[in-house]
Amino acid sequence: MSRAGELLTTALPRAGIRTLLRAGDTSLLSPARSADEPPLTIPRDPAREAARRELSKRMYHENDPSLFQRALDAFWDWLGKVLTATSDATPGGTLGLLVIVLAVVALLAALWWRLGTPRRQPTSSAALFDDRPRSAADHRAAAEAHAAQGHWSQAVQERMRALVRALEERALLDVRPGRTADEAAAEAGRVLPAHTDRLRTAARDFDDVTYGGRSATEQSYHRIAELDRDLERTKPQLATSSATTAPHTRQEAAQ
């Protein structure tokens, strides 16, 4: 068999040859003239082109891996090379690398369990009031309007502002721009000591809603509203210095 015939018979499957014959591509084929000559006498370049056309058909590529599979195989090959190189550089080889990985995972799990889910911490440095001066009654009306619509976060904010504004209107707190909820609760607790804990709780609820990204509940709103009503009926505790010095002053005057 000639070299061209050998190339065709090895590169082109029998089904491809039959396809070429059925398609009438007989110009490339010539019948055998004798038993000693090969039945196919196709030149090299036409044979290569015919084989390329035949093998490019879909029927020969039905079982080829998809593009995703080829990319996945390439990724796993790359990862295997990286792990192999890392294990070679790690004391103890693969076992040492596994121990290091397990130690890192255990450390991360311990930190997650100890610290919990990361979340933004409430910031108490922002002012309690905005630049719009409003009365306690205005803030209470806004709070009730939000509560009627089930907007508990806004209702808590407005009710806390109403509470602090009412204390300012009663001169129990000085009107000071930039005051925070924590500062207002601490100052109010000094003149209304019976409500110190409730004031701190109200300030914390306000901070959690306003700066901590949490959602208020109906219960938290009613808790602040009840505190606001109780503070209206509570008399402040006056400074004891004047009460204690008055008897001494009268005694000194008598002498």
mmCIF file of C-alpha atoms in Angstrom:
data_model
loop_
_atom_site.group_PDB
_atom_site.id
_atom_site.type_symbol
_atom_site.label_atom_id
_atom_site.label_comp_id
_atom_site.label_asym_id
_atom_site.label_seq_id
_atom_site.Cartn_x
_atom_site.Cartn_y
_atom_site.Cartn_z
ATOM 1 C CA MET A 1 0.000 0.000 0.000
ATOM 2 C CA SER A 2 1.302 3.446 -0.914
ATOM 3 C CA ARG A 3 1.997 6.125 1.670
ATOM 4 C CA ALA A 4 -1.055 8.182 0.656
ATOM 5 C CA GLY A 5 -3.310 5.159 0.923
ATOM 6 C CA GLU A 6 -1.900 4.326 4.326
ATOM 7 C CA LEU A 7 -2.548 7.896 5.542
ATOM 8 C CA LEU A 8 -6.157 7.809 4.463
ATOM 9 C CA THR A 9 -6.966 4.416 5.898
ATOM 10 C CA THR A 10 -5.436 5.292 9.276
ATOM 11 C CA ALA A 11 -6.819 8.833 9.613
ATOM 12 C CA LEU A 12 -10.276 8.319 8.152
ATOM 13 C CA PRO A 13 -12.680 5.789 9.695
ATOM 14 C CA ARG A 14 -14.455 3.322 7.504
ATOM 15 C CA ALA A 15 -17.754 5.109 8.132
ATOM 16 C CA GLY A 16 -16.162 8.295 6.833
ATOM 17 C CA ILE A 17 -14.964 6.578 3.713
ATOM 18 C CA ARG A 18 -18.419 5.183 3.085
ATOM 19 C CA THR A 19 -19.865 8.662 3.619
ATOM 20 C CA LEU A 20 -17.517 10.115 1.056
ATOM 21 C CA LEU A 21 -18.457 7.412 -1.401
ATOM 22 C CA ARG A 22 -22.191 7.940 -0.824
ATOM 23 C CA ALA A 23 -21.751 11.686 -1.258
ATOM 24 C CA GLY A 24 -20.280 11.092 -4.666
ATOM 25 C CA ASP A 25 -16.813 12.325 -3.796
ATOM 26 C CA THR A 26 -15.342 9.729 -6.136
ATOM 27 C CA SER A 27 -13.014 12.125 -7.822
ATOM 28 C CA LEU A 28 -10.531 11.436 -5.094
ATOM 29 C CA LEU A 29 -10.823 7.693 -5.462
ATOM 30 C CA SER A 30 -9.751 5.514 -8.268
ATOM 31 C CA PRO A 31 -10.505 1.829 -8.697
ATOM 32 C CA ALA A 32 -7.751 -0.655 -8.253
ATOM 33 C CA ARG A 33 -6.058 -1.680 -11.466
ATOM 34 C CA SER A 34 -4.589 -4.873 -10.146
ATOM 35 C CA ALA A 35 -4.375 -6.919 -7.040
ATOM 36 C CA ASP A 36 -0.922 -5.507 -6.295
ATOM 37 C CA GLU A 37 -2.009 -1.867 -6.269
ATOM 38 C CA PRO A 38 -3.866 -0.287 -3.289
ATOM 39 C CA PRO A 39 -7.564 0.356 -3.843
ATOM 40 C CA LEU A 40 -7.177 3.988 -2.658
ATOM 41 C CA THR A 41 -4.755 6.351 -4.337
ATOM 42 C CA ILE A 42 -5.678 9.742 -2.776
ATOM 43 C CA PRO A 43 -2.889 12.306 -2.546
ATOM 44 C CA ARG A 44 -1.773 13.433 0.864
ATOM 45 C CA ASP A 45 -3.292 16.953 0.995
ATOM 46 C CA PRO A 46 -6.758 15.977 -0.313
ATOM 47 C CA ALA A 47 -6.755 12.984 2.054
ATOM 48 C CA ARG A 48 -5.898 15.185 5.013
ATOM 49 C CA GLU A 49 -8.638 17.647 4.100
ATOM 50 C CA ALA A 50 -11.190 14.881 3.658
ATOM 51 C CA ALA A 51 -10.270 13.379 6.996
ATOM 52 C CA ARG A 52 -10.539 16.789 8.677
ATOM 53 C CA ARG A 53 -13.988 17.386 7.246
ATOM 54 C CA GLU A 54 -15.171 13.950 8.266
ATOM 55 C CA LEU A 55 -13.810 14.078 11.805
ATOM 56 C CA SER A 56 -15.274 17.533 12.402
ATOM 57 C CA LYS A 57 -18.777 16.094 12.272
ATOM 58 C CA ARG A 58 -20.798 16.107 15.497
ATOM 59 C CA MET A 59 -21.227 12.362 15.540
ATOM 60 C CA TYR A 60 -17.550 11.956 16.462
ATOM 61 C CA HIS A 61 -17.738 14.462 19.357
ATOM 62 C CA GLU A 62 -20.906 13.427 21.182
ATOM 63 C CA ASN A 63 -18.938 12.079 24.142
ATOM 64 C CA ASP A 64 -16.461 14.968 24.380
ATOM 65 C CA PRO A 65 -16.449 16.801 27.761
ATOM 66 C CA SER A 66 -18.313 20.084 27.891
ATOM 67 C CA LEU A 67 -16.643 23.451 28.284
ATOM 68 C CA PHE A 68 -17.604 23.537 31.968
ATOM 69 C CA GLN A 69 -16.194 20.064 32.514
ATOM 70 C CA ARG A 70 -12.938 21.012 30.823
ATOM 71 C CA ALA A 71 -12.687 24.160 32.967
ATOM 72 C CA LEU A 72 -13.439 22.149 36.094
ATOM 73 C CA ASP A 73 -10.803 19.580 35.217
ATOM 74 C CA ALA A 74 -8.284 22.367 34.657
ATOM 75 C CA PHE A 75 -9.162 23.882 38.035
ATOM 76 C CA TRP A 76 -8.728 20.593 39.878
ATOM 77 C CA ASP A 77 -5.423 20.023 38.108
ATOM 78 C CA TRP A 78 -4.253 23.466 39.218
ATOM 79 C CA LEU A 79 -5.457 22.903 42.784
ATOM 80 C CA GLY A 80 -3.714 19.561 42.900
ATOM 81 C CA LYS A 81 -0.449 21.158 41.811
ATOM 82 C CA VAL A 82 -0.817 23.885 44.447
ATOM 83 C CA LEU A 83 -1.545 21.376 47.222
ATOM 84 C CA THR A 84 1.343 19.215 46.114
ATOM 85 C CA ALA A 85 3.730 22.158 46.135
ATOM 86 C CA THR A 86 2.410 23.292 49.525
ATOM 87 C CA SER A 87 2.692 19.840 51.062
ATOM 88 C CA ASP A 88 6.261 19.581 49.804
ATOM 89 C CA ALA A 89 7.120 22.893 51.494
ATOM 90 C CA THR A 90 5.270 22.058 54.745
ATOM 91 C CA PRO A 91 7.051 20.132 57.490
ATOM 92 C CA GLY A 92 5.515 16.694 57.624
ATOM 93 C CA GLY A 93 4.281 16.781 54.043
ATOM 94 C CA THR A 94 0.584 16.191 53.400
ATOM 95 C CA LEU A 95 -0.113 15.257 57.023
ATOM 96 C CA GLY A 96 1.460 18.492 58.259
ATOM 97 C CA LEU A 97 -0.604 20.531 55.800
ATOM 98 C CA LEU A 98 -3.779 18.791 56.957
ATOM 99 C CA VAL A 99 -2.971 19.533 60.593
ATOM 100 C CA ILE A 100 -2.425 23.231 59.791
ATOM 101 C CA VAL A 101 -5.710 23.465 57.886
ATOM 102 C CA LEU A 102 -7.636 21.807 60.736
ATOM 103 C CA ALA A 103 -6.012 24.133 63.268
ATOM 104 C CA VAL A 104 -7.038 27.224 61.264
ATOM 105 C CA VAL A 105 -10.615 25.936 60.918
ATOM 106 C CA ALA A 106 -10.813 25.238 64.642
ATOM 107 C CA LEU A 107 -9.514 28.727 65.444
ATOM 108 C CA LEU A 108 -12.091 30.377 63.189
ATOM 109 C CA ALA A 109 -14.875 28.275 64.716
ATOM 110 C CA ALA A 110 -13.780 29.268 68.222
ATOM 111 C CA LEU A 111 -13.726 32.954 67.309
ATOM 112 C CA TRP A 112 -17.164 32.697 65.710
ATOM 113 C CA TRP A 113 -18.569 30.953 68.794
ATOM 114 C CA ARG A 114 -16.959 33.448 71.170
ATOM 115 C CA LEU A 115 -17.719 36.678 69.303
ATOM 116 C CA GLY A 116 -20.930 35.681 67.536
ATOM 117 C CA THR A 117 -22.150 37.060 64.248
ATOM 118 C CA PRO A 118 -20.418 40.366 63.481
ATOM 119 C CA ARG A 119 -22.797 43.280 63.562
ATOM 120 C CA ARG A 120 -22.504 46.993 63.718
ATOM 121 C CA GLN A 121 -22.202 48.287 67.228
ATOM 122 C CA PRO A 122 -24.536 51.095 68.264
ATOM 123 C CA THR A 123 -22.896 54.510 68.243
ATOM 124 C CA SER A 124 -23.955 56.948 70.921
ATOM 125 C CA SER A 125 -22.049 59.918 69.547
ATOM 126 C CA ALA A 126 -24.830 61.110 67.258
ATOM 127 C CA ALA A 127 -27.212 63.777 68.482
ATOM 128 C CA LEU A 128 -30.601 62.860 69.877
ATOM 129 C CA PHE A 129 -32.421 65.697 68.113
ATOM 130 C CA ASP A 130 -32.118 67.078 64.624
ATOM 131 C CA ASP A 131 -31.968 70.737 63.688
ATOM 132 C CA ARG A 132 -35.745 71.172 63.717
ATOM 133 C CA PRO A 133 -36.908 72.448 67.123
ATOM 134 C CA ARG A 134 -40.116 70.690 68.131
ATOM 135 C CA SER A 135 -42.010 70.465 71.379
ATOM 136 C CA ALA A 136 -42.615 67.344 73.426
ATOM 137 C CA ALA A 137 -46.217 67.339 72.265
ATOM 138 C CA ASP A 138 -45.074 67.379 68.653
ATOM 139 C CA HIS A 139 -42.806 64.387 69.214
ATOM 140 C CA ARG A 140 -45.546 62.519 71.063
ATOM 141 C CA ALA A 141 -47.995 63.113 68.229
ATOM 142 C CA ALA A 142 -45.450 61.847 65.701
ATOM 143 C CA ALA A 143 -44.781 58.790 67.845
ATOM 144 C CA GLU A 144 -48.467 57.944 68.116
ATOM 145 C CA ALA A 145 -48.889 58.350 64.359
ATOM 146 C CA HIS A 146 -46.034 55.905 63.694
ATOM 147 C CA ALA A 147 -47.383 53.477 66.285
ATOM 148 C CA ALA A 148 -50.828 53.534 64.680
ATOM 149 C CA GLN A 149 -49.224 52.387 61.426
ATOM 150 C CA GLY A 150 -47.082 49.729 63.117
ATOM 151 C CA HIS A 151 -43.820 51.588 62.469
ATOM 152 C CA TRP A 152 -42.371 50.728 65.846
ATOM 153 C CA SER A 153 -38.798 51.823 65.170
ATOM 154 C CA GLN A 154 -39.838 55.360 64.265
ATOM 155 C CA ALA A 155 -42.325 55.373 67.128
ATOM 156 C CA VAL A 156 -39.576 54.487 69.626
ATOM 157 C CA GLN A 157 -37.341 57.244 68.289
ATOM 158 C CA GLU A 158 -40.017 59.928 68.499
ATOM 159 C CA ARG A 159 -41.194 58.842 71.943
ATOM 160 C CA MET A 160 -37.671 59.000 73.334
ATOM 161 C CA ARG A 161 -37.285 62.486 71.887
ATOM 162 C CA ALA A 162 -40.603 63.464 73.440
ATOM 163 C CA LEU A 163 -39.432 62.166 76.815
ATOM 164 C CA VAL A 164 -36.202 64.162 76.758
ATOM 165 C CA ARG A 165 -37.856 67.291 75.363
ATOM 166 C CA ALA A 166 -40.445 67.162 78.161
ATOM 167 C CA LEU A 167 -37.659 67.101 80.751
ATOM 168 C CA GLU A 168 -36.084 70.116 79.067
ATOM 169 C CA GLU A 169 -39.408 71.959 79.082
ATOM 170 C CA ARG A 170 -39.698 71.274 82.817
ATOM 171 C CA ALA A 171 -36.160 72.646 83.310
ATOM 172 C CA LEU A 172 -35.039 69.306 84.682
ATOM 173 C CA LEU A 173 -32.536 69.143 81.847
ATOM 174 C CA ASP A 174 -30.814 72.090 80.277
ATOM 175 C CA VAL A 175 -31.442 72.619 76.582
ATOM 176 C CA ARG A 176 -28.166 71.500 75.041
ATOM 177 C CA PRO A 177 -27.685 70.822 71.327
ATOM 178 C CA GLY A 178 -25.898 67.625 70.465
ATOM 179 C CA ARG A 179 -27.035 65.703 73.546
ATOM 180 C CA THR A 180 -27.150 61.928 73.045
ATOM 181 C CA ALA A 181 -29.707 59.517 74.439
ATOM 182 C CA ASP A 182 -27.196 58.052 76.887
ATOM 183 C CA GLU A 183 -26.224 61.489 78.154
ATOM 184 C CA ALA A 184 -29.866 62.480 78.578
ATOM 185 C CA ALA A 185 -30.619 59.280 80.511
ATOM 186 C CA ALA A 186 -27.627 59.782 82.804
ATOM 187 C CA GLU A 187 -28.499 63.435 83.517
ATOM 188 C CA ALA A 188 -32.178 62.675 84.048
ATOM 189 C CA GLY A 189 -31.310 59.814 86.380
ATOM 190 C CA ARG A 190 -29.621 62.241 88.757
ATOM 191 C CA VAL A 191 -32.795 64.292 89.264
ATOM 192 C CA LEU A 192 -35.168 61.333 88.924
ATOM 193 C CA PRO A 193 -33.213 58.530 90.631
ATOM 194 C CA ALA A 194 -36.233 56.249 90.955
ATOM 195 C CA HIS A 195 -36.302 55.849 87.166
ATOM 196 C CA THR A 196 -32.568 55.539 86.480
ATOM 197 C CA ASP A 197 -32.699 51.953 85.233
ATOM 198 C CA ARG A 198 -35.722 52.560 83.010
ATOM 199 C CA LEU A 199 -34.078 55.648 81.541
ATOM 200 C CA ARG A 200 -30.970 53.652 80.663
ATOM 201 C CA THR A 201 -33.106 50.947 79.067
ATOM 202 C CA ALA A 202 -34.969 53.523 76.998
ATOM 203 C CA ALA A 203 -31.693 55.065 75.823
ATOM 204 C CA ARG A 204 -30.380 51.631 74.855
ATOM 205 C CA ASP A 205 -33.549 50.887 72.886
ATOM 206 C CA PHE A 206 -33.195 54.211 71.081
ATOM 207 C CA ASP A 207 -29.528 53.523 70.208
ATOM 208 C CA ASP A 208 -30.243 49.988 69.025
ATOM 209 C CA VAL A 209 -32.940 51.226 66.656
ATOM 210 C CA THR A 210 -31.230 54.403 65.474
ATOM 211 C CA TYR A 211 -27.586 53.353 65.216
ATOM 212 C CA GLY A 212 -27.515 49.578 65.739
ATOM 213 C CA GLY A 213 -29.663 48.605 62.781
ATOM 214 C CA ARG A 214 -32.205 46.689 64.877
ATOM 215 C CA SER A 215 -35.979 46.797 64.590
ATOM 216 C CA ALA A 216 -38.076 47.936 67.513
ATOM 217 C CA THR A 217 -41.061 45.997 68.805
ATOM 218 C CA GLU A 218 -44.446 47.068 70.034
ATOM 219 C CA GLN A 219 -43.392 46.099 73.540
ATOM 220 C CA SER A 220 -40.352 48.391 73.470
ATOM 221 C CA TYR A 221 -42.480 51.296 72.290
ATOM 222 C CA HIS A 222 -45.076 50.848 75.019
ATOM 223 C CA ARG A 223 -42.286 50.569 77.579
ATOM 224 C CA ILE A 224 -40.889 53.972 76.612
ATOM 225 C CA ALA A 225 -44.368 55.506 76.353
ATOM 226 C CA GLU A 226 -45.192 54.316 79.871
ATOM 227 C CA LEU A 227 -41.921 55.756 81.160
ATOM 228 C CA ASP A 228 -42.744 59.065 79.500
ATOM 229 C CA ARG A 229 -46.128 59.190 81.270
ATOM 230 C CA ASP A 230 -44.602 58.217 84.612
ATOM 231 C CA LEU A 231 -41.958 60.933 84.380
ATOM 232 C CA GLU A 232 -44.645 63.539 83.836
ATOM 233 C CA ARG A 233 -46.176 62.606 87.219
ATOM 234 C CA THR A 234 -42.865 62.276 89.061
ATOM 235 C CA LYS A 235 -41.505 65.122 91.129
ATOM 236 C CA PRO A 236 -37.783 65.680 90.862
ATOM 237 C CA GLN A 237 -35.499 65.133 93.814
ATOM 238 C CA LEU A 238 -34.165 68.543 94.820
ATOM 239 C CA ALA A 239 -30.600 69.057 95.831
ATOM 240 C CA THR A 240 -30.087 68.372 99.525
ATOM 241 C CA SER A 241 -27.420 70.977 99.958
ATOM 242 C CA SER A 242 -29.894 73.847 100.488
ATOM 243 C CA ALA A 243 -32.007 71.789 102.902
ATOM 244 C CA THR A 244 -29.056 70.858 105.069
ATOM 245 C CA THR A 245 -27.473 74.287 105.148
ATOM 246 C CA ALA A 246 -30.682 76.154 106.047
ATOM 247 C CA PRO A 247 -30.739 75.093 109.767
ATOM 248 C CA HIS A 248 -27.074 76.024 110.137
ATOM 249 C CA THR A 249 -27.753 79.425 108.605
ATOM 250 C CA ARG A 250 -30.627 80.154 111.013
ATOM 251 C CA GLN A 251 -28.512 78.989 113.950
ATOM 252 C CA GLU A 252 -25.642 81.269 112.991
ATOM 253 C CA ALA A 253 -28.059 84.186 112.617
ATOM 254 C CA ALA A 254 -29.456 83.579 116.109
ATOM 255 C CA GLN A 255 -25.978 83.631 117.591
#
